[in-house]
XYZ file of C-alpha atoms in Angstrom:
679
model
C 17.940 -20.765 11.193
C 18.738 -17.185 12.260
C 21.998 -16.951 10.353
C 22.209 -15.405 6.894
C 23.300 -18.496 5.090
C 19.968 -20.043 5.895
C 18.058 -17.325 3.977
C 18.547 -19.500 0.860
C 19.363 -22.861 2.418
C 17.325 -25.863 2.191
C 15.360 -27.104 5.182
C 16.673 -30.340 6.472
C 15.026 -32.798 8.981
C 17.634 -34.033 11.429
C 17.796 -37.469 13.023
C 15.743 -37.770 16.283
C 17.610 -36.545 19.383
C 15.485 -37.654 22.338
C 16.642 -36.265 25.626
C 14.827 -35.744 29.014
C 13.140 -32.472 29.660
C 13.287 -31.419 33.240
C 10.180 -30.364 35.212
C 11.431 -26.712 35.627
C 11.640 -26.394 31.856
C 8.099 -27.854 31.418
C 6.778 -25.411 34.023
C 8.295 -22.386 32.361
C 6.987 -23.494 28.970
C 3.433 -23.732 30.535
C 3.837 -20.356 32.183
C 4.962 -18.753 28.883
C 2.036 -20.253 26.955
C -0.543 -19.198 29.548
C 0.721 -15.659 30.281
C -1.207 -14.035 27.454
C -4.551 -14.914 26.220
C -4.731 -15.122 22.429
C -8.182 -14.494 20.987
C -9.688 -16.835 18.294
C -9.080 -15.792 14.741
C -12.623 -14.627 14.250
C -12.346 -12.288 17.444
C -9.224 -10.763 15.998
C -11.352 -9.222 13.223
C -13.826 -6.570 14.818
C -16.269 -4.061 13.491
C -14.463 -1.230 15.084
C -11.256 -2.383 13.432
C -12.914 -2.543 10.040
C -14.395 0.991 10.477
C -11.092 2.458 11.428
C -9.497 0.636 8.427
C -11.908 2.291 6.112
C -11.116 5.696 7.485
C -7.353 5.164 7.225
C -7.757 3.458 3.903
C -9.300 6.636 2.442
C -6.591 8.810 3.848
C -3.671 6.669 2.732
C -5.226 6.280 -0.796
C -5.344 10.010 -1.139
C -1.804 10.364 -0.027
C -0.621 7.490 -2.307
C -2.287 8.942 -5.328
C -0.765 12.317 -4.536
C 2.763 10.784 -4.438
C 2.229 8.682 -7.489
C 0.724 11.424 -9.762
C 3.427 14.015 -8.608
C 6.783 12.164 -8.462
C 5.829 8.439 -8.865
C 7.498 7.301 -5.694
C 5.566 5.869 -2.713
C 7.403 4.937 0.559
C 6.203 2.060 2.733
C 3.389 3.156 4.959
C 3.075 -0.095 6.984
C 4.391 1.456 10.111
C 2.205 4.575 9.938
C -0.774 2.293 9.441
C 0.043 0.375 12.649
C 0.639 3.536 14.609
C -2.509 5.417 13.492
C -4.574 2.279 13.844
C -3.459 2.012 17.462
C -4.269 5.674 18.267
C -7.710 5.462 16.571
C -8.802 2.479 18.478
C -7.248 3.695 21.685
C -9.191 6.944 21.427
C -12.351 4.766 20.742
C -11.921 2.586 23.910
C -10.913 5.585 26.026
C -14.123 7.358 24.896
C -16.195 4.274 25.750
C -14.523 4.069 29.229
C -15.341 7.726 30.101
C -18.958 7.205 29.351
C -19.178 3.938 31.193
C -19.675 1.825 28.079
C -18.267 -1.675 28.057
C -16.026 -2.836 25.264
C -13.624 -5.584 24.417
C -9.898 -5.011 25.229
C -7.653 -3.729 22.409
C -5.067 -6.452 21.556
C -1.922 -6.868 19.532
C -3.943 -9.018 17.107
C -6.687 -6.502 16.437
C -4.006 -3.728 15.872
C -2.309 -6.032 13.368
C -5.491 -6.784 11.583
C -6.157 -2.962 11.113
C -2.663 -2.493 9.808
C -3.097 -5.416 7.372
C -6.460 -4.041 6.082
C -5.025 -0.558 5.592
C -1.879 -1.811 3.768
C -4.037 -3.988 1.392
C -6.314 -1.013 0.714
C -3.695 1.628 -0.059
C -1.562 -1.049 -1.832
C -4.054 -1.107 -4.588
C -3.645 2.620 -5.056
C 0.109 2.055 -5.328
C 0.058 -1.087 -7.604
C -3.274 -0.479 -9.430
C -1.617 1.380 -12.223
C -3.238 4.756 -11.585
C -0.001 6.543 -12.419
C 1.421 4.067 -14.864
C -0.324 1.509 -17.154
C -3.930 2.678 -16.663
C -3.069 6.223 -17.184
C -0.810 5.316 -20.049
C -3.968 4.080 -21.904
C -5.675 7.600 -21.866
C -5.786 10.029 -24.732
C -3.709 12.811 -23.051
C -0.720 10.406 -22.779
C -1.239 9.325 -26.361
C -1.057 13.011 -27.535
C 1.945 13.757 -25.274
C 3.987 11.202 -27.068
C 2.791 12.454 -30.417
C -0.031 11.372 -32.749
C 2.568 10.930 -35.516
C 5.049 8.860 -33.260
C 5.626 5.510 -34.983
C 3.456 2.799 -33.354
C 1.379 5.252 -31.310
C -2.233 4.496 -32.582
C -5.493 6.238 -31.595
C -6.990 2.685 -31.512
C -4.946 1.898 -28.417
C -6.619 4.525 -26.250
C -8.874 3.866 -23.305
C -9.777 6.835 -21.046
C -10.156 6.335 -17.246
C -13.652 5.438 -16.119
C -14.760 4.862 -12.561
C -16.883 1.814 -13.270
C -14.499 -0.099 -15.537
C -11.516 0.613 -13.260
C -13.393 -0.638 -10.225
C -14.492 -3.778 -12.099
C -10.913 -4.332 -13.394
C -9.427 -4.195 -9.862
C -12.034 -6.639 -8.491
C -11.153 -8.997 -11.335
C -7.345 -9.031 -10.939
C -6.512 -7.997 -7.333
C -7.547 -11.028 -5.379
C -5.402 -13.539 -7.258
C -2.130 -12.588 -5.738
C -3.531 -13.394 -2.333
C -4.109 -17.070 -3.266
C -0.898 -17.515 -5.244
C 1.570 -17.872 -2.255
C -0.524 -18.836 0.663
C 0.700 -22.477 0.729
C 4.369 -21.109 1.057
C 3.749 -18.918 4.091
C 5.480 -21.376 6.542
C 8.442 -21.736 4.162
C 8.923 -17.955 3.697
C 8.387 -16.847 7.306
C 9.450 -19.777 9.488
C 11.847 -21.937 7.374
C 13.638 -19.262 5.425
C 13.162 -16.790 8.208
C 13.117 -13.884 5.764
C 13.541 -10.606 7.529
C 10.812 -8.396 5.817
C 12.266 -5.328 7.497
C 9.035 -3.172 7.363
C 6.961 -6.011 8.606
C 9.311 -6.625 11.435
C 9.506 -2.945 12.382
C 5.749 -2.663 12.282
C 5.418 -5.816 14.533
C 7.849 -4.343 17.128
C 5.976 -1.055 17.169
C 2.669 -2.786 17.663
C 4.180 -5.125 20.412
C 5.686 -1.993 22.109
C 2.184 -0.494 22.429
C 0.862 -3.604 24.129
C 3.892 -4.865 26.000
C 3.596 -6.062 29.597
C 5.253 -3.293 31.521
C 6.505 -5.741 34.110
C 9.213 -7.131 31.856
C 12.462 -5.215 32.426
C 13.996 -5.996 28.996
C 10.643 -5.216 27.253
C 10.576 -1.750 28.919
C 14.098 -1.014 27.897
C 13.424 -2.200 24.286
C 10.330 0.003 24.123
C 12.348 2.944 25.488
C 15.037 2.398 22.952
C 12.539 2.174 20.093
C 10.820 5.360 21.178
C 14.084 7.207 21.438
C 15.326 6.274 17.964
C 11.823 6.808 16.519
C 11.882 10.266 17.859
C 15.352 10.963 16.450
C 14.452 9.606 13.043
C 11.274 11.531 12.883
C 12.819 14.904 13.842
C 15.788 14.285 11.598
C 13.429 13.609 8.614
C 11.600 16.843 9.510
C 14.836 18.681 9.685
C 15.795 17.343 6.244
C 12.598 18.569 4.738
C 13.415 22.227 5.290
C 16.380 22.000 2.939
C 14.918 19.827 0.204
C 13.445 22.721 -1.812
C 11.474 22.138 -5.020
C 12.723 19.541 -7.573
C 14.984 16.627 -7.306
C 18.328 18.148 -6.791
C 18.071 19.688 -3.293
C 18.592 18.693 0.228
C 20.484 15.946 2.254
C 19.087 13.358 -0.085
C 21.359 14.801 -2.807
C 24.394 15.333 -0.482
C 27.663 14.493 -2.227
C 29.152 12.949 0.768
C 31.740 10.871 -1.053
C 32.600 13.636 -3.558
C 31.011 14.949 -6.731
C 32.611 12.402 -9.046
C 31.151 9.402 -7.094
C 27.859 11.425 -6.751
C 27.474 11.445 -10.459
C 27.330 7.675 -10.303
C 24.878 7.684 -7.344
C 27.499 6.768 -4.753
C 26.731 8.984 -1.791
C 25.349 8.671 1.796
C 21.894 10.374 1.742
C 21.268 10.360 5.575
C 18.146 8.152 5.196
C 17.188 6.684 8.588
C 14.954 4.096 6.966
C 17.800 2.470 4.969
C 20.270 2.639 7.816
C 17.626 0.911 9.901
C 17.242 -1.822 7.171
C 20.979 -2.216 7.349
C 20.807 -2.816 11.032
C 18.064 -5.434 10.763
C 19.068 -7.236 7.547
C 21.657 -9.954 7.571
C 25.203 -8.683 6.844
C 25.482 -10.507 3.618
C 22.328 -8.856 2.198
C 23.643 -5.341 2.873
C 27.080 -6.369 1.455
C 25.392 -7.752 -1.587
C 23.563 -4.404 -2.194
C 26.997 -2.608 -2.164
C 28.612 -5.204 -4.371
C 25.725 -4.926 -6.876
C 26.102 -1.157 -6.880
C 29.815 -1.347 -7.514
C 29.379 -3.919 -10.333
C 26.642 -1.853 -12.024
C 27.103 1.813 -11.257
C 30.820 1.601 -10.755
C 31.705 -0.413 -13.864
C 28.916 -1.719 -16.153
C 26.969 1.439 -16.687
C 29.881 3.605 -17.267
C 31.253 1.086 -19.692
C 27.956 0.878 -21.681
C 27.629 4.723 -21.589
C 30.855 4.943 -23.455
C 29.305 2.961 -26.353
C 26.528 5.493 -26.849
C 26.232 6.194 -30.535
C 27.396 2.616 -31.297
C 25.268 0.279 -29.136
C 22.298 2.713 -29.040
C 21.544 6.257 -30.180
C 23.354 8.895 -28.146
C 20.460 11.452 -28.040
C 17.847 9.400 -26.091
C 16.280 10.464 -22.862
C 17.201 9.005 -19.443
C 14.039 6.832 -19.363
C 14.094 5.657 -22.995
C 14.228 1.815 -23.096
C 16.175 1.869 -26.365
C 19.223 3.237 -24.427
C 20.930 2.757 -21.113
C 17.641 2.581 -19.202
C 16.794 -0.594 -21.132
C 19.990 -2.287 -19.924
C 19.214 -1.201 -16.377
C 15.606 -2.586 -16.336
C 16.116 -5.917 -18.182
C 19.466 -6.930 -16.558
C 17.895 -6.232 -13.122
C 14.926 -8.487 -14.161
C 17.178 -11.236 -15.365
C 19.283 -11.272 -12.157
C 16.304 -11.240 -9.790
C 14.345 -13.770 -11.922
C 17.313 -16.209 -11.899
C 17.566 -15.981 -8.142
C 13.867 -16.309 -7.529
C 13.244 -19.165 -9.947
C 16.219 -21.181 -8.541
C 14.727 -20.924 -5.055
C 11.212 -21.751 -6.181
C 12.409 -24.901 -7.865
C 14.506 -25.850 -4.863
C 11.585 -25.399 -2.517
C 9.400 -27.517 -4.843
C 11.913 -30.276 -4.992
C 12.519 -30.395 -1.268
C 8.779 -30.529 -0.605
C 8.297 -33.386 -3.053
C 11.253 -35.201 -1.515
C 9.893 -34.878 1.991
C 6.448 -35.999 0.912
C 7.936 -39.111 -0.618
C 9.816 -39.889 2.470
C 6.566 -39.632 4.613
C 4.622 -41.849 2.148
C 7.414 -44.489 2.141
C 7.977 -44.588 5.908
C 4.204 -44.263 6.870
C 5.440 -42.892 10.143
C 5.337 -39.532 11.869
C 8.461 -37.409 11.775
C 10.597 -37.686 14.968
C 9.991 -34.998 17.481
C 13.053 -33.122 18.600
C 13.136 -32.014 22.220
C 15.934 -30.039 23.493
C 17.428 -29.490 26.940
C 17.043 -25.738 27.629
C 19.235 -23.872 29.961
C 17.957 -20.908 31.952
C 19.681 -18.450 29.642
C 18.246 -19.594 26.323
C 14.916 -21.191 27.401
C 12.760 -18.065 27.271
C 13.632 -16.985 23.711
C 13.294 -20.597 22.517
C 9.927 -20.978 24.111
C 8.737 -17.707 22.685
C 9.750 -18.832 19.215
C 7.862 -22.143 19.841
C 4.869 -20.142 20.944
C 4.856 -17.956 17.781
C 5.276 -21.071 15.571
C 2.408 -22.733 17.238
C 0.101 -19.700 16.896
C 1.116 -19.196 13.260
C 0.452 -22.801 12.307
C -2.740 -23.309 14.449
C -5.323 -21.948 11.995
C -4.243 -23.400 8.715
C -5.391 -22.277 5.289
C -5.968 -25.513 3.320
C -3.909 -25.928 0.075
C -7.041 -26.982 -1.755
C -8.742 -23.757 -0.794
C -5.927 -21.549 -2.030
C -5.469 -23.570 -5.303
C -9.286 -23.630 -6.027
C -9.537 -19.911 -5.163
C -6.791 -19.094 -7.638
C -8.086 -21.248 -10.426
C -11.663 -20.001 -9.991
C -10.650 -16.305 -9.931
C -8.383 -16.897 -12.871
C -11.271 -18.436 -14.837
C -13.488 -15.348 -14.134
C -10.794 -13.073 -15.094
C -9.979 -14.987 -18.231
C -13.565 -14.560 -19.320
C -13.946 -10.857 -18.577
C -10.501 -9.198 -19.287
C -10.840 -9.814 -23.035
C -14.197 -8.073 -22.930
C -12.546 -4.959 -21.354
C -9.413 -5.134 -23.560
C -10.163 -7.006 -26.756
C -6.548 -7.233 -28.024
C -5.587 -9.279 -24.929
C -6.933 -12.633 -26.049
C -8.140 -15.181 -23.440
C -5.248 -17.582 -24.065
C -2.795 -14.742 -23.333
C -4.526 -14.144 -20.023
C -4.283 -17.795 -19.118
C -0.530 -17.644 -19.901
C -0.095 -14.706 -17.569
C -1.862 -16.548 -14.732
C 0.388 -19.560 -15.223
C 3.601 -17.692 -14.953
C 2.415 -15.081 -12.309
C 2.851 -17.277 -9.280
C 6.518 -17.875 -10.086
C 7.129 -14.142 -10.418
C 5.121 -13.464 -7.234
C 7.435 -15.855 -5.376
C 10.447 -14.123 -6.832
C 9.174 -10.680 -5.707
C 8.150 -11.956 -2.257
C 11.469 -13.636 -1.693
C 13.272 -10.455 -2.599
C 11.128 -8.232 -0.506
C 11.786 -10.533 2.519
C 15.431 -10.037 2.052
C 15.680 -6.402 0.957
C 12.332 -4.760 1.962
C 11.766 -3.640 -1.600
C 9.104 -4.737 -3.967
C 9.998 -4.982 -7.568
C 6.408 -5.450 -8.789
C 6.597 -2.618 -11.357
C 9.688 -4.187 -12.823
C 7.921 -7.551 -13.212
C 4.997 -5.615 -14.612
C 7.313 -4.011 -17.271
C 8.498 -7.533 -18.139
C 4.900 -8.680 -18.667
C 4.032 -5.646 -20.623
C 7.026 -6.059 -22.997
C 6.328 -9.810 -23.438
C 2.643 -9.655 -24.159
C 2.829 -6.462 -26.300
C 5.476 -8.175 -28.451
C 3.277 -11.253 -28.812
C 0.197 -9.293 -29.944
C 2.158 -6.959 -32.244
C 1.264 -3.753 -33.866
C -2.517 -4.484 -34.090
C -3.534 -3.772 -30.548
C -0.217 -4.665 -28.807
C -0.007 -1.477 -26.869
C -3.321 -1.815 -25.159
C -2.803 -5.468 -24.658
C 0.611 -4.960 -23.101
C -0.699 -2.240 -20.784
C -3.466 -4.421 -19.570
C -1.167 -7.450 -19.039
C 1.182 -5.277 -17.060
C -1.737 -4.473 -14.744
C -2.501 -8.166 -14.221
C 1.124 -9.042 -13.488
C 1.844 -5.971 -11.262
C -1.252 -6.638 -9.205
C -0.563 -10.244 -8.526
C 3.061 -9.825 -7.797
C 2.561 -6.814 -5.546
C -0.378 -8.214 -3.461
C 1.460 -11.496 -2.934
C 4.486 -9.609 -1.408
C 2.226 -7.420 0.743
C 0.492 -10.500 2.047
C 3.738 -12.261 2.975
C 5.066 -9.008 4.612
C 1.847 -8.977 6.713
C 2.233 -12.633 7.563
C 5.634 -11.753 9.010
C 4.043 -9.025 11.138
C 1.356 -11.411 12.216
C 3.880 -14.046 13.164
C 5.703 -11.627 15.390
C 2.475 -10.329 17.049
C 0.966 -13.704 17.684
C -1.796 -13.072 15.221
C -3.514 -15.943 13.399
C -2.535 -16.601 9.782
C -6.191 -17.041 8.966
C -7.081 -13.572 10.424
C -4.191 -12.151 8.371
C -5.536 -13.701 5.205
C -9.195 -12.749 5.841
C -8.174 -9.068 6.723
C -6.149 -8.971 3.400
C -9.253 -10.035 1.542
C -11.357 -7.295 3.428
C -8.693 -4.660 2.681
C -8.331 -5.691 -0.934
C -12.180 -5.390 -1.411
C -12.016 -2.002 0.277
C -9.140 -0.883 -2.034
C -11.016 -1.936 -5.125
C -13.743 0.660 -4.233
C -11.671 3.359 -2.424
C -8.679 3.533 -4.736
C -10.640 4.243 -7.998
C -12.819 6.754 -6.023
C -9.908 8.770 -4.608
C -8.125 8.697 -8.003
C -11.327 9.973 -9.562
C -11.225 12.969 -7.146
C -7.796 13.864 -8.554
C -8.827 13.157 -12.152
C -11.954 15.434 -11.775
C -10.243 18.256 -9.889
C -6.856 18.546 -11.604
C -5.234 18.441 -15.054
C -3.628 14.993 -14.542
C -0.672 14.375 -16.931
C -0.033 17.909 -17.811
C 3.752 18.619 -18.047
C 3.230 22.050 -16.552
C 0.898 21.082 -13.736
C 1.649 19.724 -10.288
C 0.437 16.155 -11.222
C 2.674 15.217 -14.183
C 2.243 11.542 -13.741
C 5.860 11.187 -14.904
C 5.676 7.296 -15.493
C 2.635 7.164 -17.686
C 4.508 8.414 -20.698
C 7.530 6.054 -20.180
C 5.106 3.097 -19.705
C 3.301 3.765 -22.978
C 6.644 4.282 -24.687
C 7.777 0.870 -23.493
C 4.538 -0.753 -24.980
C 5.148 0.984 -28.295
C 8.753 -0.282 -28.258
C 7.644 -3.810 -27.359
C 5.291 -4.247 -30.383
C 8.449 -4.223 -32.603
C 9.860 -7.102 -30.503
C 13.037 -7.734 -28.520
C 15.110 -6.740 -31.581
C 14.401 -3.189 -30.679
C 16.300 -3.478 -27.445
C 19.797 -1.833 -27.430
C 22.660 -3.815 -28.809
C 23.893 -6.854 -26.726
C 21.051 -6.224 -24.160
C 19.658 -9.780 -24.459
C 23.202 -11.151 -24.255
C 23.895 -9.349 -20.923
C 20.487 -10.605 -19.611
C 21.373 -14.192 -20.269
C 24.817 -13.770 -18.716
C 23.358 -12.338 -15.485
C 20.522 -14.880 -15.405
C 22.945 -17.669 -15.526
C 25.216 -15.930 -12.984
C 22.331 -15.960 -10.532
C 21.772 -19.658 -10.975
C 25.527 -20.334 -10.496
C 25.788 -18.121 -7.386
C 22.761 -19.813 -5.776
C 24.157 -23.312 -6.519
C 27.495 -22.378 -4.996
C 25.725 -21.035 -1.932
C 24.093 -24.411 -1.451
C 27.135 -26.724 -2.104
C 29.936 -24.648 -0.451
C 30.851 -25.323 3.189
C 29.048 -23.020 5.723
C 32.205 -21.048 6.398
C 32.462 -20.215 2.689
C 28.799 -19.828 1.622
C 28.124 -17.134 4.312
C 30.371 -14.848 2.193
C 28.679 -15.588 -1.198
C 26.377 -12.684 -2.158
C 22.652 -12.737 -2.680
C 21.826 -12.125 -6.382
C 18.357 -10.673 -5.894
C 19.841 -7.931 -3.464
C 22.400 -7.148 -6.056
C 19.716 -6.788 -8.724
C 17.952 -3.921 -7.082
C 21.012 -1.618 -7.196
C 21.308 -2.204 -10.950
C 18.040 -0.428 -11.450
C 17.524 1.936 -8.448
C 21.072 3.312 -7.771
C 23.819 2.975 -5.263
C 22.865 5.579 -2.614
C 20.534 3.337 -0.647
C 23.192 0.528 -0.772
C 25.635 2.860 0.936
C 23.078 3.681 3.552
C 22.414 0.055 4.246
C 26.102 -0.679 4.386
C 26.579 2.011 7.008
C 23.842 0.238 9.029
C 25.441 -3.104 8.671
C 28.884 -1.754 9.698
C 27.411 -0.198 12.828
C 25.823 -3.561 13.652
C 29.096 -5.412 12.951
C 31.003 -3.134 15.345
C 28.320 -3.189 17.908
C 28.280 -7.083 17.887
C 32.099 -7.102 18.346
C 31.938 -4.665 21.370
C 28.854 -6.263 23.045
C 27.106 -9.068 21.296
C 24.334 -9.455 23.842
C 23.302 -5.823 23.717
C 23.378 -5.916 19.943
C 21.072 -8.881 19.860
C 18.733 -7.357 22.421
C 18.582 -3.761 21.182
C 19.610 -3.728 17.456
C 15.999 -4.651 16.293
C 14.527 -2.025 18.443
C 16.970 0.664 17.162
C 16.388 -0.392 13.517
C 12.669 -0.402 14.000
C 12.691 3.039 15.608
C 14.714 4.430 12.583
C 12.339 2.808 10.078
C 9.237 3.924 11.916
C 10.235 7.526 12.455
C 11.011 8.047 8.754
C 7.847 6.198 7.826
C 5.632 8.303 10.098
C 7.195 11.527 8.715
C 5.881 10.528 5.244
C 2.328 11.370 6.477
C 2.842 15.031 7.453
C 5.188 15.593 4.538
C 2.577 14.268 2.106
C -0.062 16.480 3.728
C 2.159 19.467 3.335
C 2.637 18.585 -0.283
C -1.041 18.217 -0.856
C -1.553 21.703 0.377
C 1.357 22.895 -1.789
C 3.458 23.961 1.194
C 6.998 23.658 -0.176
C 10.340 23.531 1.787
C 11.814 27.044 2.195
C 15.432 26.234 1.400
C 17.116 24.378 -1.442
C 20.523 23.124 -0.529
C 22.613 21.870 -3.487
C 26.222 21.549 -4.436
C 28.337 22.417 -7.341
C 32.131 22.171 -8.102
C 34.194 25.000 -6.625
């Protein structure tokens, strides 16, 4: 199941293969299972862990709001959360030891729970709409667009308020946690999705708690530490040349020439994406590059030449009536086709297997394998992880009833907050949200990128167009919040399930810690945003906190109330073509022979480049080429150390995001701006 073709392959149950298992193998299995004590799921959640999570949650929410309100981009801070959680608790236990106080040992599992709580907390600052749909409702954004702008009504204004924002988050933020819990085994164990940030975080946490007696473990930790340091100092070095604005530094280095640079084809020396290329399957990285070539190499230049015919030529770069509209909606169509195909396939396979069990009324055959000395340890470790992950089950009835109950509460209260968003529209959003949550979680597992804001834009456009000109702007913005929150929290939960799986943490402790972290975020995120709102002129074009996406989000809502007919010419036709193409590609991946299907691209990976750009695809392709060459030169070393190298690169760049954000908060700018012009 570790090969790439299984990322989207169905899960099959083979015929029983009963073979004798020798006593030496049984003894090694018992030794492996007994070598580390794994605490009960309740013991993995500690008071000190929650206190540390609160402190880090406040810090990370402040940093997240700073990034959202200044440039709108928030990097993954999972790794930094795991690292800082370790050092905080380690300081705590060291302090206790020096003063002769007793305390429980610090474990992988407690470290993972802290990281999960922090990610759930700051995740609400990122996906809660504080720089997008919530801010797009306020009076300042309304006036920035223009009081006489067609469709921009004063009635569709709702200024930020601490109490209503806190209540709104409590109403909508927990549903995503219940939407995909029943699919955790499919996503993590059966599909074996990578979730690169979750995997890197798990490796970092494991390295802190590794048994020093294992030679390979020592070497992997050393390798991770070395490349973490390289990545951290390289990111620090890049900062000095990044100047002020968006056109400076190595991130804008025209490494493939200025002509390709204009179409976003360049290597931007990003350790985090090179690391993702090392840890992701080859076909995923190649799919990124293929999608970039199709979109930025051919499709967007072709459509750009039709400016003035298919759409007005004088539109801004973020205007949905122009090229930007093609980028967003085609990316949505491609990713939606991929995600829905796999969701339907999983559902069909599950129903089929349940029918088999009911008909046979027998237990499934147990497969026991003869393990040689070379492969037994890794197989037994995998068996141990599977057992721990499946031990503390979260019942399906609990997840389903939780989702339905929360949806009922939300359906009753959201129309009170936002009267144009009628109760039946809220119900519709909760019916389609789980499917979108699956699509986003599946894509994040393959690519490490969440498209929650993209799905939020789709919900905004759909519901604003349904309501129309009489309140459609406010209804669309509120619906975008509902959709974004569910889709984002579901992906975060599945990412943390992957981390928990690799650190031998209970799935139940992961779920409970997500609930705790989400409750923390519902309080902390509005409070930290209110600090910025009270202290700074948020949304001012001349200020440091321009909130660049608030205006474009409101403009999309204004466009949506006029319906899909306002999209640029042929946009819907392109969307339909790429949606069908995603279905066909997935079907071919399933029916083609294995030696052919491994070369068929992954549509959801291609979709991301349609919207974001080609530079990160180049970075990931460099990483996958390095891995390919490494595997040809020494496959065993590549299998042993490539995850450690990749995790080190991802961790170093992720950790640097903390000091760089602190420098930005104190308005300490890089001293040099390096940029390039034609000679």
